[in-house]
Amino acid sequence: MALRQGLIAFVALLFSAVVPDMIVATFAPIGLLLRLNNLGLKPSVRVSKAIFLVNLLIIGVTIVAGYVCLALQGVDWTSVWSGYGRAAPAVPLDATFDIGIIPGLAMISAPILLAGVGNGVLSATGVETVMNIPEELENPQRDVPKIYWAMLLTLLVVGGSLALQVFLLLPPEVLLSRSGDLVGALGYHVGTSLTGFSGVGGAWQAALVASAALMLIGAVNAGLAGSRGLWLAMTRDNLLPRALITPNERGALARLHWLLLAAALLLGTQSDWNPLSLDRWHKAMFGLVMFSGMAAFILLRKFKGEERRVYTAPWNISLLGTRVPVAAFLGVSALSYALLSLWAASSSHLEELRTLVWVVLVLVGTVVLVYNHRPLIRGGYRYVRRVLETVESTVIDPQQRTVVVAVGGVRVGRLVSKAIDLAHQQSRTTGIPYRQVVVFHMTKGVRSEFVYRITQDSIRPEGIEGTTVRIFTELTEIAPKDLDLYLALVPHKQTPQHKSVLHAAFDALVRFHEAHSFKGHMTMIGTYGVKPADIEELQTRLKDTTLVPVPLFDD
């Protein structure tokens, strides 16, 4: 271990000529964490937990001491809400600071809020690490909700208390001159105020700085654990080379950790090892991670809503048939505003990130093509087949006399045959030829409208299944040669307002009629399971058309 750290120190010494000192200082802890995670997951979890508890103890003592100071000197909420203006009485007349730039809660900007949220989440690194590996919990159904609430309360108590005490206890000149170390300044203030000795304040400030450094180390450790889980899932889905999940002699996936180290080096190289750029990029990527998490949460509720969950967030609302937590909407809105504000405030630094984003996209695209080219080719082939086999909905000419026949799953062939006979009969009777028969069917197998031209030689198209296959087959058997026959598939959209699937189909038929602007045509439906009142109501909704009910059974 000593030899390894000595080698890392030598490498850091070589880099010190071209890399800032604060970057070089990270080499040794990163080397230790890489070694720690290569020993297995459990040791790194124990280290993160220990760091979190030490930090929580030091921060807790600081917060309690701060509240004692507030109890002794009193509370003035004006500075918290309004900030410090140029006429602030606490500022000397000869002060060189621009006090007008210290905002209160009334004017606080979104990037500051985003940075505060990020620092608050980092303070719960130990809890986050435990939550990444629920298999370590004895009773996830009981423990996961406790962890969520414990982390939430910790963030609210710690973050809220520190924010209030910084504004209430520190004078404006300290807020301005030590904006990068406000918690350390708070520790110095409470230590000196309660004991009367500046040495005690300085010692407590040093403890807070050391705790913050440990928390940064814990954050990197959490990054190793989190990226391990993400890249493990990607590798199992063939989005990364499967050789990366070959375990070492201790069962750890060491190659994944080396991949993370390579990514960190790529990030540093792209930023020219500029700490300010890396700081801006960290805030942007942190915000994007949280934003993607919110979006993924909503998508999981949309497509995996029926799966059993250990814990479900409270306070849900229904949107487009999906129950989504209110917190997810609030999070998406707040993060969108925060990210846009961050871009406006730091666009010069964030624009440099575009090259790296393109490099990552090219690498990801290359891996996807190499390891998933067969599924992609198959998917592309299915897409091309569907595009070739469908026709534009505009080919259904609303100016031509048309019979639209709505079919379900009962006696499709009989109903369509009657529609074709009706078109021939009307052509002979009126002298105006009917040229189109459109078979309308509502199905859950499509998400948008698809129209197929049907002939006796048509091959079953891609993307249809179930009842639609049988409908298509029957249409090819009875397709006339003197009429254009189309099959129009529309998505199933049944809402709580619909009494049944039948009423949902009626609404879809009316929308289809209005979308194609049919005039002077006929609409045919089967009467099986349809009440006379429903037929009368449907006729009133179908403008400029004649509704033709057809019994499907002799009885």
PDB file of N, CA, C and O in Angstrom, residues 268-314:
ATOM      1  N   GLY A 268     -11.019  15.897 -17.179  1.00  0.00           N
ATOM      2  CA  GLY A 268     -10.004  16.878 -16.826  1.00  0.00           C
ATOM      3  C   GLY A 268      -9.260  17.400 -18.031  1.00  0.00           C
ATOM      4  O   GLY A 268      -8.970  18.606 -18.137  1.00  0.00           O
ATOM      5  N   THR A 269      -8.956  16.527 -18.976  1.00  0.00           N
ATOM      6  CA  THR A 269      -8.244  16.947 -20.183  1.00  0.00           C
ATOM      7  C   THR A 269      -9.086  17.915 -21.009  1.00  0.00           C
ATOM      8  O   THR A 269      -8.592  18.917 -21.518  1.00  0.00           O
ATOM      9  N   GLN A 270     -10.366  17.614 -21.127  1.00  0.00           N
ATOM     10  CA  GLN A 270     -11.242  18.473 -21.914  1.00  0.00           C
ATOM     11  C   GLN A 270     -11.360  19.870 -21.305  1.00  0.00           C
ATOM     12  O   GLN A 270     -11.496  20.866 -22.022  1.00  0.00           O
ATOM     13  N   SER A 271     -11.298  19.973 -19.973  1.00  0.00           N
ATOM     14  CA  SER A 271     -11.431  21.271 -19.304  1.00  0.00           C
ATOM     15  C   SER A 271     -10.096  21.979 -19.125  1.00  0.00           C
ATOM     16  O   SER A 271     -10.051  23.032 -18.467  1.00  0.00           O
ATOM     17  N   ASP A 272      -9.005  21.417 -19.681  1.00  0.00           N
ATOM     18  CA  ASP A 272      -7.653  21.964 -19.479  1.00  0.00           C
ATOM     19  C   ASP A 272      -7.305  22.048 -18.004  1.00  0.00           C
ATOM     20  O   ASP A 272      -6.542  22.935 -17.577  1.00  0.00           O
ATOM     21  N   TRP A 273      -7.880  21.170 -17.220  1.00  0.00           N
ATOM     22  CA  TRP A 273      -7.635  21.081 -15.778  1.00  0.00           C
ATOM     23  C   TRP A 273      -7.923  22.419 -15.079  1.00  0.00           C
ATOM     24  O   TRP A 273      -7.252  22.796 -14.127  1.00  0.00           O
ATOM     25  N   ASN A 274      -8.951  23.094 -15.563  1.00  0.00           N
ATOM     26  CA  ASN A 274      -9.362  24.376 -14.974  1.00  0.00           C
ATOM     27  C   ASN A 274     -10.369  24.109 -13.862  1.00  0.00           C
ATOM     28  O   ASN A 274     -11.482  23.652 -14.134  1.00  0.00           O
ATOM     29  N   PRO A 275     -10.031  24.382 -12.595  1.00  0.00           N
ATOM     30  CA  PRO A 275     -10.967  24.077 -11.494  1.00  0.00           C
ATOM     31  C   PRO A 275     -12.299  24.807 -11.631  1.00  0.00           C
ATOM     32  O   PRO A 275     -13.344  24.258 -11.274  1.00  0.00           O
ATOM     33  N   LEU A 276     -12.283  26.051 -12.155  1.00  0.00           N
ATOM     34  CA  LEU A 276     -13.525  26.795 -12.296  1.00  0.00           C
ATOM     35  C   LEU A 276     -14.447  26.130 -13.314  1.00  0.00           C
ATOM     36  O   LEU A 276     -15.651  25.984 -13.089  1.00  0.00           O
ATOM     37  N   SER A 277     -13.878  25.699 -14.447  1.00  0.00           N
ATOM     38  CA  SER A 277     -14.693  25.005 -15.446  1.00  0.00           C
ATOM     39  C   SER A 277     -15.227  23.693 -14.886  1.00  0.00           C
ATOM     40  O   SER A 277     -16.409  23.354 -15.086  1.00  0.00           O
ATOM     41  N   LEU A 278     -14.381  22.938 -14.178  1.00  0.00           N
ATOM     42  CA  LEU A 278     -14.835  21.681 -13.594  1.00  0.00           C
ATOM     43  C   LEU A 278     -15.947  21.913 -12.585  1.00  0.00           C
ATOM     44  O   LEU A 278     -16.893  21.109 -12.485  1.00  0.00           O
ATOM     45  N   ASP A 279     -15.863  23.021 -11.848  1.00  0.00           N
ATOM     46  CA  ASP A 279     -16.915  23.341 -10.884  1.00  0.00           C
ATOM     47  C   ASP A 279     -18.236  23.605 -11.592  1.00  0.00           C
ATOM     48  O   ASP A 279     -19.288  23.105 -11.183  1.00  0.00           O
ATOM     49  N   ARG A 280     -18.193  24.383 -12.662  1.00  0.00           N
ATOM     50  CA  ARG A 280     -19.424  24.650 -13.424  1.00  0.00           C
ATOM     51  C   ARG A 280     -19.965  23.378 -14.056  1.00  0.00           C
ATOM     52  O   ARG A 280     -21.166  23.140 -14.080  1.00  0.00           O
ATOM     53  N   TRP A 281     -19.066  22.554 -14.591  1.00  0.00           N
ATOM     54  CA  TRP A 281     -19.512  21.310 -15.219  1.00  0.00           C
ATOM     55  C   TRP A 281     -20.130  20.378 -14.193  1.00  0.00           C
ATOM     56  O   TRP A 281     -21.112  19.689 -14.473  1.00  0.00           O
ATOM     57  N   HIS A 282     -19.544  20.360 -12.992  1.00  0.00           N
ATOM     58  CA  HIS A 282     -20.100  19.510 -11.938  1.00  0.00           C
ATOM     59  C   HIS A 282     -21.527  19.919 -11.619  1.00  0.00           C
ATOM     60  O   HIS A 282     -22.424  19.077 -11.497  1.00  0.00           O
ATOM     61  N   LYS A 283     -21.774  21.232 -11.478  1.00  0.00           N
ATOM     62  CA  LYS A 283     -23.126  21.704 -11.175  1.00  0.00           C
ATOM     63  C   LYS A 283     -24.080  21.350 -12.306  1.00  0.00           C
ATOM     64  O   LYS A 283     -25.216  20.920 -12.084  1.00  0.00           O
ATOM     65  N   ALA A 284     -23.618  21.555 -13.563  1.00  0.00           N
ATOM     66  CA  ALA A 284     -24.491  21.255 -14.698  1.00  0.00           C
ATOM     67  C   ALA A 284     -24.817  19.766 -14.772  1.00  0.00           C
ATOM     68  O   ALA A 284     -25.981  19.377 -14.955  1.00  0.00           O
ATOM     69  N   MET A 285     -23.794  18.918 -14.630  1.00  0.00           N
ATOM     70  CA  MET A 285     -24.029  17.473 -14.717  1.00  0.00           C
ATOM     71  C   MET A 285     -24.844  16.973 -13.535  1.00  0.00           C
ATOM     72  O   MET A 285     -25.681  16.075 -13.676  1.00  0.00           O
ATOM     73  N   PHE A 286     -24.611  17.559 -12.361  1.00  0.00           N
ATOM     74  CA  PHE A 286     -25.405  17.176 -11.203  1.00  0.00           C
ATOM     75  C   PHE A 286     -26.875  17.507 -11.440  1.00  0.00           C
ATOM     76  O   PHE A 286     -27.777  16.707 -11.153  1.00  0.00           O
ATOM     77  N   GLY A 287     -27.134  18.712 -11.982  1.00  0.00           N
ATOM     78  CA  GLY A 287     -28.509  19.076 -12.291  1.00  0.00           C
ATOM     79  C   GLY A 287     -29.121  18.189 -13.352  1.00  0.00           C
ATOM     80  O   GLY A 287     -30.289  17.809 -13.263  1.00  0.00           O
ATOM     81  N   LEU A 288     -28.332  17.832 -14.379  1.00  0.00           N
ATOM     82  CA  LEU A 288     -28.848  16.952 -15.423  1.00  0.00           C
ATOM     83  C   LEU A 288     -29.150  15.556 -14.888  1.00  0.00           C
ATOM     84  O   LEU A 288     -30.116  14.920 -15.303  1.00  0.00           O
ATOM     85  N   VAL A 289     -28.309  15.068 -13.967  1.00  0.00           N
ATOM     86  CA  VAL A 289     -28.567  13.762 -13.360  1.00  0.00           C
ATOM     87  C   VAL A 289     -29.879  13.790 -12.588  1.00  0.00           C
ATOM     88  O   VAL A 289     -30.717  12.879 -12.697  1.00  0.00           O
ATOM     89  N   MET A 290     -30.086  14.846 -11.795  1.00  0.00           N
ATOM     90  CA  MET A 290     -31.338  14.949 -11.057  1.00  0.00           C
ATOM     91  C   MET A 290     -32.525  15.094 -11.994  1.00  0.00           C
ATOM     92  O   MET A 290     -33.589  14.498 -11.782  1.00  0.00           O
ATOM     93  N   PHE A 291     -32.352  15.874 -13.088  1.00  0.00           N
ATOM     94  CA  PHE A 291     -33.440  16.053 -14.047  1.00  0.00           C
ATOM     95  C   PHE A 291     -33.783  14.733 -14.727  1.00  0.00           C
ATOM     96  O   PHE A 291     -34.961  14.384 -14.876  1.00  0.00           O
ATOM     97  N   SER A 292     -32.751  13.994 -15.158  1.00  0.00           N
ATOM     98  CA  SER A 292     -33.001  12.700 -15.794  1.00  0.00           C
ATOM     99  C   SER A 292     -33.643  11.725 -14.815  1.00  0.00           C
ATOM    100  O   SER A 292     -34.464  10.889 -15.207  1.00  0.00           O
ATOM    101  N   GLY A 293     -33.269  11.833 -13.533  1.00  0.00           N
ATOM    102  CA  GLY A 293     -33.906  10.977 -12.531  1.00  0.00           C
ATOM    103  C   GLY A 293     -35.386  11.261 -12.408  1.00  0.00           C
ATOM    104  O   GLY A 293     -36.211  10.335 -12.306  1.00  0.00           O
ATOM    105  N   MET A 294     -35.756  12.535 -12.404  1.00  0.00           N
ATOM    106  CA  MET A 294     -37.175  12.898 -12.355  1.00  0.00           C
ATOM    107  C   MET A 294     -37.915  12.391 -13.589  1.00  0.00           C
ATOM    108  O   MET A 294     -39.014  11.840 -13.503  1.00  0.00           O
ATOM    109  N   ALA A 295     -37.298  12.596 -14.766  1.00  0.00           N
ATOM    110  CA  ALA A 295     -37.936  12.131 -15.998  1.00  0.00           C
ATOM    111  C   ALA A 295     -38.081  10.610 -16.004  1.00  0.00           C
ATOM    112  O   ALA A 295     -39.122  10.069 -16.409  1.00  0.00           O
ATOM    113  N   ALA A 296     -37.031   9.910 -15.543  1.00  0.00           N
ATOM    114  CA  ALA A 296     -37.101   8.446 -15.494  1.00  0.00           C
ATOM    115  C   ALA A 296     -38.177   7.983 -14.526  1.00  0.00           C
ATOM    116  O   ALA A 296     -38.871   6.986 -14.780  1.00  0.00           O
ATOM    117  N   PHE A 297     -38.356   8.702 -13.433  1.00  0.00           N
ATOM    118  CA  PHE A 297     -39.387   8.344 -12.466  1.00  0.00           C
ATOM    119  C   PHE A 297     -40.771   8.392 -13.116  1.00  0.00           C
ATOM    120  O   PHE A 297     -41.596   7.486 -12.952  1.00  0.00           O
ATOM    121  N   ILE A 298     -41.020   9.464 -13.886  1.00  0.00           N
ATOM    122  CA  ILE A 298     -42.319   9.600 -14.561  1.00  0.00           C
ATOM    123  C   ILE A 298     -42.491   8.522 -15.626  1.00  0.00           C
ATOM    124  O   ILE A 298     -43.562   7.927 -15.765  1.00  0.00           O
ATOM    125  N   LEU A 299     -41.422   8.233 -16.394  1.00  0.00           N
ATOM    126  CA  LEU A 299     -41.517   7.212 -17.436  1.00  0.00           C
ATOM    127  C   LEU A 299     -41.743   5.827 -16.840  1.00  0.00           C
ATOM    128  O   LEU A 299     -42.479   5.006 -17.419  1.00  0.00           O
ATOM    129  N   LEU A 300     -41.130   5.543 -15.689  1.00  0.00           N
ATOM    130  CA  LEU A 300     -41.358   4.251 -15.038  1.00  0.00           C
ATOM    131  C   LEU A 300     -42.807   4.122 -14.610  1.00  0.00           C
ATOM    132  O   LEU A 300     -43.402   3.040 -14.713  1.00  0.00           O
ATOM    133  N   ARG A 301     -43.383   5.198 -14.092  1.00  0.00           N
ATOM    134  CA  ARG A 301     -44.790   5.148 -13.737  1.00  0.00           C
ATOM    135  C   ARG A 301     -45.667   4.937 -14.970  1.00  0.00           C
ATOM    136  O   ARG A 301     -46.729   4.329 -14.886  1.00  0.00           O
ATOM    137  N   LYS A 302     -45.217   5.472 -16.121  1.00  0.00           N
ATOM    138  CA  LYS A 302     -46.000   5.347 -17.347  1.00  0.00           C
ATOM    139  C   LYS A 302     -45.965   3.927 -17.893  1.00  0.00           C
ATOM    140  O   LYS A 302     -47.003   3.356 -18.253  1.00  0.00           O
ATOM    141  N   PHE A 303     -44.751   3.325 -17.975  1.00  0.00           N
ATOM    142  CA  PHE A 303     -44.605   2.045 -18.655  1.00  0.00           C
ATOM    143  C   PHE A 303     -44.463   0.864 -17.704  1.00  0.00           C
ATOM    144  O   PHE A 303     -44.602  -0.272 -18.121  1.00  0.00           O
ATOM    145  N   LYS A 304     -44.162   1.105 -16.426  1.00  0.00           N
ATOM    146  CA  LYS A 304     -44.010   0.029 -15.459  1.00  0.00           C
ATOM    147  C   LYS A 304     -44.875   0.287 -14.228  1.00  0.00           C
ATOM    148  O   LYS A 304     -44.536  -0.129 -13.122  1.00  0.00           O
ATOM    149  N   GLY A 305     -45.994   0.958 -14.444  1.00  0.00           N
ATOM    150  CA  GLY A 305     -46.812   1.366 -13.310  1.00  0.00           C
ATOM    151  C   GLY A 305     -47.468   0.232 -12.564  1.00  0.00           C
ATOM    152  O   GLY A 305     -47.833   0.375 -11.393  1.00  0.00           O
ATOM    153  N   GLU A 306     -47.633  -0.915 -13.206  1.00  0.00           N
ATOM    154  CA  GLU A 306     -48.329  -2.031 -12.570  1.00  0.00           C
ATOM    155  C   GLU A 306     -47.406  -2.924 -11.762  1.00  0.00           C
ATOM    156  O   GLU A 306     -47.882  -3.820 -11.058  1.00  0.00           O
ATOM    157  N   GLU A 307     -46.100  -2.716 -11.867  1.00  0.00           N
ATOM    158  CA  GLU A 307     -45.178  -3.587 -11.131  1.00  0.00           C
ATOM    159  C   GLU A 307     -45.184  -3.267  -9.637  1.00  0.00           C
ATOM    160  O   GLU A 307     -45.372  -2.120  -9.224  1.00  0.00           O
ATOM    161  N   ARG A 308     -44.971  -4.292  -8.844  1.00  0.00           N
ATOM    162  CA  ARG A 308     -44.980  -4.135  -7.393  1.00  0.00           C
ATOM    163  C   ARG A 308     -43.758  -3.334  -6.939  1.00  0.00           C
ATOM    164  O   ARG A 308     -42.662  -3.517  -7.415  1.00  0.00           O
ATOM    165  N   ARG A 309     -43.978  -2.431  -5.974  1.00  0.00           N
ATOM    166  CA  ARG A 309     -42.908  -1.581  -5.477  1.00  0.00           C
ATOM    167  C   ARG A 309     -42.783  -1.719  -3.970  1.00  0.00           C
ATOM    168  O   ARG A 309     -43.768  -1.918  -3.260  1.00  0.00           O
ATOM    169  N   VAL A 310     -41.542  -1.585  -3.511  1.00  0.00           N
ATOM    170  CA  VAL A 310     -41.306  -1.618  -2.069  1.00  0.00           C
ATOM    171  C   VAL A 310     -41.853  -0.360  -1.422  1.00  0.00           C
ATOM    172  O   VAL A 310     -42.417  -0.384  -0.335  1.00  0.00           O
ATOM    173  N   TYR A 311     -41.711   0.761  -2.104  1.00  0.00           N
ATOM    174  CA  TYR A 311     -42.134   2.039  -1.536  1.00  0.00           C
ATOM    175  C   TYR A 311     -42.700   2.908  -2.653  1.00  0.00           C
ATOM    176  O   TYR A 311     -42.131   2.998  -3.736  1.00  0.00           O
ATOM    177  N   THR A 312     -43.854   3.539  -2.421  1.00  0.00           N
ATOM    178  CA  THR A 312     -44.486   4.411  -3.396  1.00  0.00           C
ATOM    179  C   THR A 312     -44.617   5.803  -2.809  1.00  0.00           C
ATOM    180  O   THR A 312     -45.091   5.960  -1.681  1.00  0.00           O
ATOM    181  N   ALA A 313     -44.201   6.802  -3.563  1.00  0.00           N
ATOM    182  CA  ALA A 313     -44.249   8.177  -3.075  1.00  0.00           C
ATOM    183  C   ALA A 313     -45.698   8.619  -2.885  1.00  0.00           C
ATOM    184  O   ALA A 313     -46.573   8.263  -3.683  1.00  0.00           O
ATOM    185  N   PRO A 314     -45.986   9.394  -1.846  1.00  0.00           N
ATOM    186  CA  PRO A 314     -47.358   9.867  -1.613  1.00  0.00           C
ATOM    187  C   PRO A 314     -47.707  11.057  -2.501  1.00  0.00           C
ATOM    188  O   PRO A 314     -46.870  11.560  -3.253  1.00  0.00           O
TER     189      PRO A 314
END
